[in-house]
Tab-separated table of C-alpha atoms in Angstrom:
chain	number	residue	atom	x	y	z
D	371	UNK	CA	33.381	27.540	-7.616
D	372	UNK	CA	32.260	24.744	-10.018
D	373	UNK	CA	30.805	26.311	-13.803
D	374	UNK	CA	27.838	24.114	-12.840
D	375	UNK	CA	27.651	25.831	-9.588
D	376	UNK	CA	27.859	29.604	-11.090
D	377	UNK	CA	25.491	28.650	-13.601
D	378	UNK	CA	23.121	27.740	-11.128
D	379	UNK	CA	23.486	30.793	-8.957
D	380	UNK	CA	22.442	33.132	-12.043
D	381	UNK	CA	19.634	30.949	-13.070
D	382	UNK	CA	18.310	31.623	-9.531
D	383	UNK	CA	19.141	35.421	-9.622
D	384	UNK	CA	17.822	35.325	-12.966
D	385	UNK	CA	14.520	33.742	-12.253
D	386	UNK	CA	13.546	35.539	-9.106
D	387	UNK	CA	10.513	36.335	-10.481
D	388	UNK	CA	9.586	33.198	-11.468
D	389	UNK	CA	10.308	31.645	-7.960
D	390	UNK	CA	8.419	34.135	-6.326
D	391	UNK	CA	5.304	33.825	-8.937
D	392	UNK	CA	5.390	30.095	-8.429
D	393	UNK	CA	4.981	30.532	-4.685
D	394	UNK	CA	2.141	33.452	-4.917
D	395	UNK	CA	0.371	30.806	-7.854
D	396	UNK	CA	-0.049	28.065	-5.411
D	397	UNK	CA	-0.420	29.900	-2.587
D	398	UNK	CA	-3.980	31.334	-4.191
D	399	UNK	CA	-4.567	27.525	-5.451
D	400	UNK	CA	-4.332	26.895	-1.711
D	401	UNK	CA	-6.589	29.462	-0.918
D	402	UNK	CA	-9.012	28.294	-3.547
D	403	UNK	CA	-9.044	24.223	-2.338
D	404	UNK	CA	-6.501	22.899	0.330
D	405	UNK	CA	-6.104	20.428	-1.852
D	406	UNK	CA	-5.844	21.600	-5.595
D	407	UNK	CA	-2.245	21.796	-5.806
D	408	UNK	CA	-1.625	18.632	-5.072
D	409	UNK	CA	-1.921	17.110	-8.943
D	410	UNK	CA	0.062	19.722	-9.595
D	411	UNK	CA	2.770	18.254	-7.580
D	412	UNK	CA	2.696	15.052	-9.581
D	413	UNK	CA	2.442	16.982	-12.547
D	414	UNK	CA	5.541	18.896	-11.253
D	415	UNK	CA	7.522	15.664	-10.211
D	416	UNK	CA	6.873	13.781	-13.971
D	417	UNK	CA	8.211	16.630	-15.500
D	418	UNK	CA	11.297	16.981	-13.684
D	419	UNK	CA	11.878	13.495	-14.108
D	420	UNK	CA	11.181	13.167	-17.575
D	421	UNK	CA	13.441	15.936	-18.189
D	422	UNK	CA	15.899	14.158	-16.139
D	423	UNK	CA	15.584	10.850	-18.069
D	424	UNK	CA	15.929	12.951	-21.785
D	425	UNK	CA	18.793	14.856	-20.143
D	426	UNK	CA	20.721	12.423	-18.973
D	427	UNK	CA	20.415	10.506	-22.556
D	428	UNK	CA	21.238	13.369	-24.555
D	429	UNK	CA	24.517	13.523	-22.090
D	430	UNK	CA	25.614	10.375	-22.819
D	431	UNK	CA	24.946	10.871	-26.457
D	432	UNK	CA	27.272	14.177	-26.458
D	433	UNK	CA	29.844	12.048	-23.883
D	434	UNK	CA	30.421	9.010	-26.663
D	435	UNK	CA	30.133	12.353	-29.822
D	436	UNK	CA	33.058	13.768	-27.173
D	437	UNK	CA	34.874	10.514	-27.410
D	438	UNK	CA	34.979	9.505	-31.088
D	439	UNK	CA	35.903	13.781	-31.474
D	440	UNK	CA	38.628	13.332	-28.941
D	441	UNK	CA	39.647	9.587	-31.105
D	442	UNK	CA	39.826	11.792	-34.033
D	443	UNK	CA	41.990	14.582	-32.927
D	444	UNK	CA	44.034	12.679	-31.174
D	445	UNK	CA	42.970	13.203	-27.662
D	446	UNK	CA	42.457	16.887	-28.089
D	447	UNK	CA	39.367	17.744	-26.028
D	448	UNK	CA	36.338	20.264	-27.483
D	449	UNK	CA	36.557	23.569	-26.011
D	450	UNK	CA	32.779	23.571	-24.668
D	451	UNK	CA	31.160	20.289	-23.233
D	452	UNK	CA	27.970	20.094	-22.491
D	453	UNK	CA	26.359	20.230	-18.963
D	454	UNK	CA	23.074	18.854	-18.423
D	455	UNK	CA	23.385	19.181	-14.628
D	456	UNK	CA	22.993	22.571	-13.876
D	457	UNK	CA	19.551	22.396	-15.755
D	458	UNK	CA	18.549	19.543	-13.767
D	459	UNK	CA	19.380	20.516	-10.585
D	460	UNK	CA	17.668	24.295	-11.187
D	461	UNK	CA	14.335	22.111	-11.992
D	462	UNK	CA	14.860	20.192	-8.992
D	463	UNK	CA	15.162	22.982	-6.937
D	464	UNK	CA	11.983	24.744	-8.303
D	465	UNK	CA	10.535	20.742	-7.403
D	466	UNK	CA	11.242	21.635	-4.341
D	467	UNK	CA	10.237	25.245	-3.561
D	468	UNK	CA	7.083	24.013	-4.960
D	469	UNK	CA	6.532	20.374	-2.512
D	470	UNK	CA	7.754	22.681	0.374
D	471	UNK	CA	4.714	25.216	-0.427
D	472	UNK	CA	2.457	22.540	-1.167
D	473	UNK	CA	3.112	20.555	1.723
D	474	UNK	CA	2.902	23.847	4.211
D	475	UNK	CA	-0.576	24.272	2.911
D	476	UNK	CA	-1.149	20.534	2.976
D	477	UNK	CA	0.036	20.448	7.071
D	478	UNK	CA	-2.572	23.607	7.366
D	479	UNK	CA	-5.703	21.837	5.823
D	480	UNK	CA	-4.684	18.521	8.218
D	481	UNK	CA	-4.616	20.990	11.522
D	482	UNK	CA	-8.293	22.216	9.758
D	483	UNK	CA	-9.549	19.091	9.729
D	484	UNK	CA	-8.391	17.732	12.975
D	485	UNK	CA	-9.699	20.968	14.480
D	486	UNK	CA	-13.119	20.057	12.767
D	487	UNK	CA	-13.215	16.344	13.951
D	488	UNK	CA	-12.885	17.458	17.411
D	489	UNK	CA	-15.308	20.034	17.425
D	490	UNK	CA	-18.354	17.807	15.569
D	491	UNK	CA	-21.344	16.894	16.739
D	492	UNK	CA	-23.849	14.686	16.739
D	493	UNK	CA	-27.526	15.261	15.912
D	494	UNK	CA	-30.325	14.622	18.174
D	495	UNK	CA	-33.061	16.246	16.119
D	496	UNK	CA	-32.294	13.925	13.182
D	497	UNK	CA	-31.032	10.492	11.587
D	498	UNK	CA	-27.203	10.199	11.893
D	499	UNK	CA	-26.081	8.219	8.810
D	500	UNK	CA	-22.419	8.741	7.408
D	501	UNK	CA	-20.853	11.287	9.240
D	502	UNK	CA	-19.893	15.205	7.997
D	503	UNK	CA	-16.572	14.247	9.559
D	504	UNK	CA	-16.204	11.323	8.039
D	505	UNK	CA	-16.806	12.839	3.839
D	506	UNK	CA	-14.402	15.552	5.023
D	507	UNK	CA	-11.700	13.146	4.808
D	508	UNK	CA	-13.194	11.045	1.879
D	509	UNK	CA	-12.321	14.368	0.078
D	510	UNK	CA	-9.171	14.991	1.514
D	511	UNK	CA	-8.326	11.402	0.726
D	512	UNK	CA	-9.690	11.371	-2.917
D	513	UNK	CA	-7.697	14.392	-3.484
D	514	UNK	CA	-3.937	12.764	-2.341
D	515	UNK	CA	-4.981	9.738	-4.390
D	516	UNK	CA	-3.569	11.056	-7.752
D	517	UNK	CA	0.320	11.063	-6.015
D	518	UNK	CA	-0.077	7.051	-5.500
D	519	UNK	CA	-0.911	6.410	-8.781
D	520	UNK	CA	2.027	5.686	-10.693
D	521	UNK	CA	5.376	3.990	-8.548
D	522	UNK	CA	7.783	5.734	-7.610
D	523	UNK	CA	11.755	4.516	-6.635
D	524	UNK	CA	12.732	4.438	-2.679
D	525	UNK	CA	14.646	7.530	-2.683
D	526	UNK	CA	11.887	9.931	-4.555
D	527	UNK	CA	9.184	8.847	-1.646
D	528	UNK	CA	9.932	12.149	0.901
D	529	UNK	CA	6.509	13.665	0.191
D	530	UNK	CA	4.563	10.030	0.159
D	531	UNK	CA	5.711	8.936	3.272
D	532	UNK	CA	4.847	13.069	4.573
D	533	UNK	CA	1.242	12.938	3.543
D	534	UNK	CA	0.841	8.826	4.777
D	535	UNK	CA	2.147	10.107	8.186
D	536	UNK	CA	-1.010	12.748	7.968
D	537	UNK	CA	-3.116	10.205	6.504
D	538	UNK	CA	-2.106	7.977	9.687
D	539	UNK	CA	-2.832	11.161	12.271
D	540	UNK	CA	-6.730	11.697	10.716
D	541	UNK	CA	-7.801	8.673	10.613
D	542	UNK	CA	-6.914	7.819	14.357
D	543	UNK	CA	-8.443	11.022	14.882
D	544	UNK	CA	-11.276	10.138	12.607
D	545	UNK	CA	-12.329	6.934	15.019
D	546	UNK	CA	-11.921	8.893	18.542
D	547	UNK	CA	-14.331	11.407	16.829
D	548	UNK	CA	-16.516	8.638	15.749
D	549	UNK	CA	-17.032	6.920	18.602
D	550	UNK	CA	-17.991	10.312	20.758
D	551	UNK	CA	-20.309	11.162	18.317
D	552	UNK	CA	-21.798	8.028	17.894
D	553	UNK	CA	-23.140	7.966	21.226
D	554	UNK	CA	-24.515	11.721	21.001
D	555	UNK	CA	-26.729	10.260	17.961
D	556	UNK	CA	-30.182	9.557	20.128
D	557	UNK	CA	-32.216	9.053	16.570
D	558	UNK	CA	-29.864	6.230	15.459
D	559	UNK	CA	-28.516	3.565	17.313
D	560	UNK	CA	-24.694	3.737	18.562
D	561	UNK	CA	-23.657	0.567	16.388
D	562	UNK	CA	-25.550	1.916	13.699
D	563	UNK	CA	-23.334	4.878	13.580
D	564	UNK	CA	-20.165	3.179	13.930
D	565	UNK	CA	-20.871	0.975	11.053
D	566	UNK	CA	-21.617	3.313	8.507
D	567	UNK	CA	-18.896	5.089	9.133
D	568	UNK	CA	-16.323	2.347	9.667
D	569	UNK	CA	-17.681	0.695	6.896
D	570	UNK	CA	-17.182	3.698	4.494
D	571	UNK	CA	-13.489	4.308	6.431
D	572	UNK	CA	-12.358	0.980	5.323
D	573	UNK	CA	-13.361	1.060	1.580
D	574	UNK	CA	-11.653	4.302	1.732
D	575	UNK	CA	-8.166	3.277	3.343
D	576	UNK	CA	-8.381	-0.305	1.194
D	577	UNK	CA	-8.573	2.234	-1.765
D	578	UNK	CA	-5.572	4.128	-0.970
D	579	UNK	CA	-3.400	1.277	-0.694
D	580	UNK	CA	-0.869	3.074	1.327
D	581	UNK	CA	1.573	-0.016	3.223
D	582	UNK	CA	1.954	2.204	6.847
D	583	UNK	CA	-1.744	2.300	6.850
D	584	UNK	CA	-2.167	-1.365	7.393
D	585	UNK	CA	-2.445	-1.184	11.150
D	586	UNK	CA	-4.489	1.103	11.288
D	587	UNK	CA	-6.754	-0.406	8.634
D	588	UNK	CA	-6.972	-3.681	10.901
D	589	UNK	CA	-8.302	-1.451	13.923
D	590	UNK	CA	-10.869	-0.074	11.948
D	591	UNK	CA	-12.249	-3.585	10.492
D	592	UNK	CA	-11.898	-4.379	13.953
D	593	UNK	CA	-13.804	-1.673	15.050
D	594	UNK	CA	-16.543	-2.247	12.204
D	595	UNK	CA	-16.661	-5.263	13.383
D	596	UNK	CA	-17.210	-4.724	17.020
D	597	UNK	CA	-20.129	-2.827	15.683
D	598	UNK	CA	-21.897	-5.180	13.479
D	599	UNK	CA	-21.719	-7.888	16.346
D	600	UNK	CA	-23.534	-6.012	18.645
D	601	UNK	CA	-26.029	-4.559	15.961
D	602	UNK	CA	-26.902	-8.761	15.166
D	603	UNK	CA	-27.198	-9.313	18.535
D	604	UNK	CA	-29.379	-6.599	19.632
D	605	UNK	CA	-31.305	-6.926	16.071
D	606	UNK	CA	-32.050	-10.092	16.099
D	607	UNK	CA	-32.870	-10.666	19.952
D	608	UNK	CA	-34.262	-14.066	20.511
D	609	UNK	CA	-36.075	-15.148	17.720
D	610	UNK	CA	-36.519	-18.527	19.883
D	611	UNK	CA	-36.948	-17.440	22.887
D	612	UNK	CA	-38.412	-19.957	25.046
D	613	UNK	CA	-36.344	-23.238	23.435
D	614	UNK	CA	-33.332	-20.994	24.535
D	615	UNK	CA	-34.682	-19.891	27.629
D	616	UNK	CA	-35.284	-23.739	28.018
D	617	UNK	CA	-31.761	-25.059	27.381
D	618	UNK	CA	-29.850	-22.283	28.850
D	619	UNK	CA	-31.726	-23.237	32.337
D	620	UNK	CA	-30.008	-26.838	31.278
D	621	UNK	CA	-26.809	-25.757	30.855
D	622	UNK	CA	-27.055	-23.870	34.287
D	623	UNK	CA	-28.021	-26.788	36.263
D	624	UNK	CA	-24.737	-28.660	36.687
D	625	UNK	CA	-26.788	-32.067	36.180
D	626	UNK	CA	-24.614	-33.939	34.116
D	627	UNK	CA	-25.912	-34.752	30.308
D	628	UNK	CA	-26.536	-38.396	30.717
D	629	UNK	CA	-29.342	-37.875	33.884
D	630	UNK	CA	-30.738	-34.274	33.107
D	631	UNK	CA	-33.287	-35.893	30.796
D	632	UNK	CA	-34.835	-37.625	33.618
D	633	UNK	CA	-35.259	-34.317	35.884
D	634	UNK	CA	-38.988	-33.324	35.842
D	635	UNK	CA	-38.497	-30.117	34.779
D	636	UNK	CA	-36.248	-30.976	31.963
D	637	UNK	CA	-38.135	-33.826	30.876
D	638	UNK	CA	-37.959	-34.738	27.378
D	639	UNK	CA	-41.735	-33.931	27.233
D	640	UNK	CA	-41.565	-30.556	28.288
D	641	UNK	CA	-38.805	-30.164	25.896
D	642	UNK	CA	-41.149	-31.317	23.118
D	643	UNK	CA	-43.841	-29.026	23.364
D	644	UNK	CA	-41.399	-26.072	23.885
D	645	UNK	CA	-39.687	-26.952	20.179
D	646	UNK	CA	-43.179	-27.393	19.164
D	647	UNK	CA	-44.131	-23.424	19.696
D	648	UNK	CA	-41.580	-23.035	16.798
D	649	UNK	CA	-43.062	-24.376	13.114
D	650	UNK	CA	-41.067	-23.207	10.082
D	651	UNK	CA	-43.560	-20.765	9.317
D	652	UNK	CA	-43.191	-18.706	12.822
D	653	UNK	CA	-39.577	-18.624	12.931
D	654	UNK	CA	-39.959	-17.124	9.093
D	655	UNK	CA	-42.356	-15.043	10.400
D	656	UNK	CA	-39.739	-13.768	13.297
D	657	UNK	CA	-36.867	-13.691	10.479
D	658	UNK	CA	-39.114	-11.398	8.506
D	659	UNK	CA	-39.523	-8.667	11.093
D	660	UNK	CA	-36.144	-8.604	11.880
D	661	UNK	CA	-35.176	-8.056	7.924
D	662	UNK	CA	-37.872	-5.079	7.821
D	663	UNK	CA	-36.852	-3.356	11.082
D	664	UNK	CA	-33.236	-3.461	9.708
D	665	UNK	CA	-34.030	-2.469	6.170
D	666	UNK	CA	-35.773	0.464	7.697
D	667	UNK	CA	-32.623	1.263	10.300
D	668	UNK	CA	-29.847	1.205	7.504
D	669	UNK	CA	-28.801	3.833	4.675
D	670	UNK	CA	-30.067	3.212	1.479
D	671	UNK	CA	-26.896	5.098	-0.035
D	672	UNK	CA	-24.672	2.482	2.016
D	673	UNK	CA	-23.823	-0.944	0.954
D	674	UNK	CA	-24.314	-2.373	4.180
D	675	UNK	CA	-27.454	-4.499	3.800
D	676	UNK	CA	-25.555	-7.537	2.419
D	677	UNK	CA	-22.932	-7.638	5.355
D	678	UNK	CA	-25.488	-6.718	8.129
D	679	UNK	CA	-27.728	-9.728	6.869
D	680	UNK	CA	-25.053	-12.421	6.630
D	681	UNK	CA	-23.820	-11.799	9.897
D	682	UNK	CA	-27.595	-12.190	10.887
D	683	UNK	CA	-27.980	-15.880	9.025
D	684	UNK	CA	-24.308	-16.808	10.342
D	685	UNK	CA	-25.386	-15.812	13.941
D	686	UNK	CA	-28.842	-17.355	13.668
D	687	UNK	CA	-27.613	-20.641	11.883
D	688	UNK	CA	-24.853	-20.689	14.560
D	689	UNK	CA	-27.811	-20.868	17.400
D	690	UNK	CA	-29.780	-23.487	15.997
D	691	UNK	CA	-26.627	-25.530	15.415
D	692	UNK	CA	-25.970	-24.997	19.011
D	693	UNK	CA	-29.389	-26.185	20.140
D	694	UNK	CA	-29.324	-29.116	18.268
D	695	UNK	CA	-25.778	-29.983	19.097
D	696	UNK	CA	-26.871	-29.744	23.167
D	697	UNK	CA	-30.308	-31.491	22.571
D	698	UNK	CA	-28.888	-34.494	21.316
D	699	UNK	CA	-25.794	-34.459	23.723
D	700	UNK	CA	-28.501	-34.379	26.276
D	701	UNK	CA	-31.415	-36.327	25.525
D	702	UNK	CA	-30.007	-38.676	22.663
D	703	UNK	CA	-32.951	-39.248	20.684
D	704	UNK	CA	-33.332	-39.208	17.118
D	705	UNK	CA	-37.278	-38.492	17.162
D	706	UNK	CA	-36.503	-34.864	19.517
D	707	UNK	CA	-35.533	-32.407	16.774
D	708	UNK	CA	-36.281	-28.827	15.884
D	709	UNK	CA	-39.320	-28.325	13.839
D	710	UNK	CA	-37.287	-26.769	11.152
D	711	UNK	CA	-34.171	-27.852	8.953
D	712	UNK	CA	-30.443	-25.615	8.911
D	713	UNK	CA	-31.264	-26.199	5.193
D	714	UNK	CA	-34.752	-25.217	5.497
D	715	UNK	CA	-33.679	-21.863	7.426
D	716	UNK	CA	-30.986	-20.906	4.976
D	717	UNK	CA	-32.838	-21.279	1.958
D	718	UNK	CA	-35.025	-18.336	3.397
D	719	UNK	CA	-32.664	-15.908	4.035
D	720	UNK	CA	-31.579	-16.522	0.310
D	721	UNK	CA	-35.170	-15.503	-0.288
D	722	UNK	CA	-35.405	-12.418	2.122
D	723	UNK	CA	-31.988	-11.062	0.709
D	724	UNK	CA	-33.207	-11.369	-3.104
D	725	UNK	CA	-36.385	-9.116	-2.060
């Protein structure tokens, strides 16, 4: 057996009590917080490796002292050399009694928390806004932040690439969960739901910068998305209802553009008084009701209200660009236009936003 060797085996034997201590001391961390051992495994790791780095120079300091000795003596070697190994290797292994411990508690706190997304529910007596579920694993997630702060090489990343694999698990967890529950909320609407919470999921994930979480960042954008498409629609509704009412029953027709102007019922005069029942002032009107009933809908705590309302000027810009682009493809005159400007429109929802 190497001397390293032996004088590892009696360090262990020697420090049995300090093994088992360490084990019993983060086992009651554990108990105290799932989570409050895991700065002490950074804390842990830097040490090791510092002593590692400070180890390793003080070896090659001795190994050159060893040289110029042997130089001296003519090649007779000292009768002890250092070896810096053996207490290396006895901190590594007390590294690792303590990520194995830490990570067994960390595995039980994920099974917790996927036992707790599952079994949530939504509330029907009261506003659903950002989700119990949902903070659980903000927590959970703040807490495992601290072990991506400072880089670490590509053999040292075991117990990253461990807790990104449970990262990975929750959060698809996380978006079955809140899609059941967002249609058990009956005092908020579904999309309502799913953006809060998808919008708080991504600033979460985008903050923990972890590369295998990429994916499954996309499908939650994608999911937020989803959700703030069908919140426009439904929130906005038809603003100009009868002018699209109008040229939808156009487009249906099947009359080609260069004769439907001279079909009665899509005369350019009944055309004109329809864009007519739509001043400036009305459709600001409309736009203002739709910025109160969402200001009243969305969290206060959530910084939602600039997204929701440019995707409610993009979509409502996009439909009046739209109408104009089919009213002149159809009727080709100059003089038939809406009774508002793009510019006109857009300068309002600057105003509406700054309120």
């Amino acid at each position: 057996m190497k001397k390293s060797d032996v004088t590892f085996y009696f360090l262990t034997k020697l420090f049995v009590n300090l093994q088992e201590d360490l084990i019993q001391f983060l086992r009651a961390c554990d108990q105290y917080s799932n989570t409050f051992t895991l700065p002490m495994l950074q804390v842990f790791d830097e040490f090791v490796r510092g002593q590692t780095l400070r180890d390793s120079r003080d070896w090659s300091i001795q190994c050159e002292a060893r040289k110029q000795n042997e130089e001296t003596t003519g090649g007779v070697k000292l009768r002890h050399e250092p070896n810096a190994q053996t207490e290396i290797s006895y901190l590594t292994y007390l590294y690792n009694l303590a990520r194995d411990a830490i990570f067994k508690g960390v595995g039980s706190h994920k099974e917790q928390l996927l036992h707790a997304f599952d079994e949530a529910k939504g509330s029907k007596r009261s506003r659903c806004g950002v989700l119990g579920l949902v903070r659980l694993y903000e927590n959970f997630a703040s807490a495992t932040s601290i072990l991506y702060t400072k880089p670490r090489q590509t053999g040292d990343m075991t117990d990253l690439l461990d807790l990104e694999s449970i990262h990975k698990e929750l959060i698809h967890s996380l978006i079955v969960s809140v899609e059941r529950l967002s249609d058990q909320c009956t005092k908020t609407s579904k999309q309502m739901v799913q953006m809060e919470n998808y919008h708080l999921l991504s600033d979460i994930i985008s903050r923990l910068r972890i590369p295998i979480l990429s994916e499954v960042k996309t499908t939650t954008k994608q999911y937020l998305n989803n959700a703030l498409e069908e919140y426009t629609a439904i929130s906005l509704g038809q603003p100009l209802s009868e002018l699209q009412s109008f040229l939808e029953a156009v487009q249906r027709s099947g009359i080609s553009v260069d004769r439907i102007k001279y079909q009665q019922e899509f005369s350019k005069q009944k055309l004109i008084k329809v864009v007519k029942l739509y001043p400036l002032r009305e459709v600001q009107k409309g736009l203002e009701q739709v910025k109160k009933k969402i200001d009243k809908q969305l969290n206060p705590e959530e910084s939602l209200a600039t997204i929701v309302w440019r995707s409610v000027q993009s979509e409502f810009l996009k439909q009046i660009r739209e109408y104009n682009d089919l009213i002149q493809r159809c009727y080709q005159d100059p003089k038939i236009q809406l009774e508002f400007t793009t510019k006109e429109v857009e300068e309002f929802f600057v105003h509406l936003a700054a309120q």
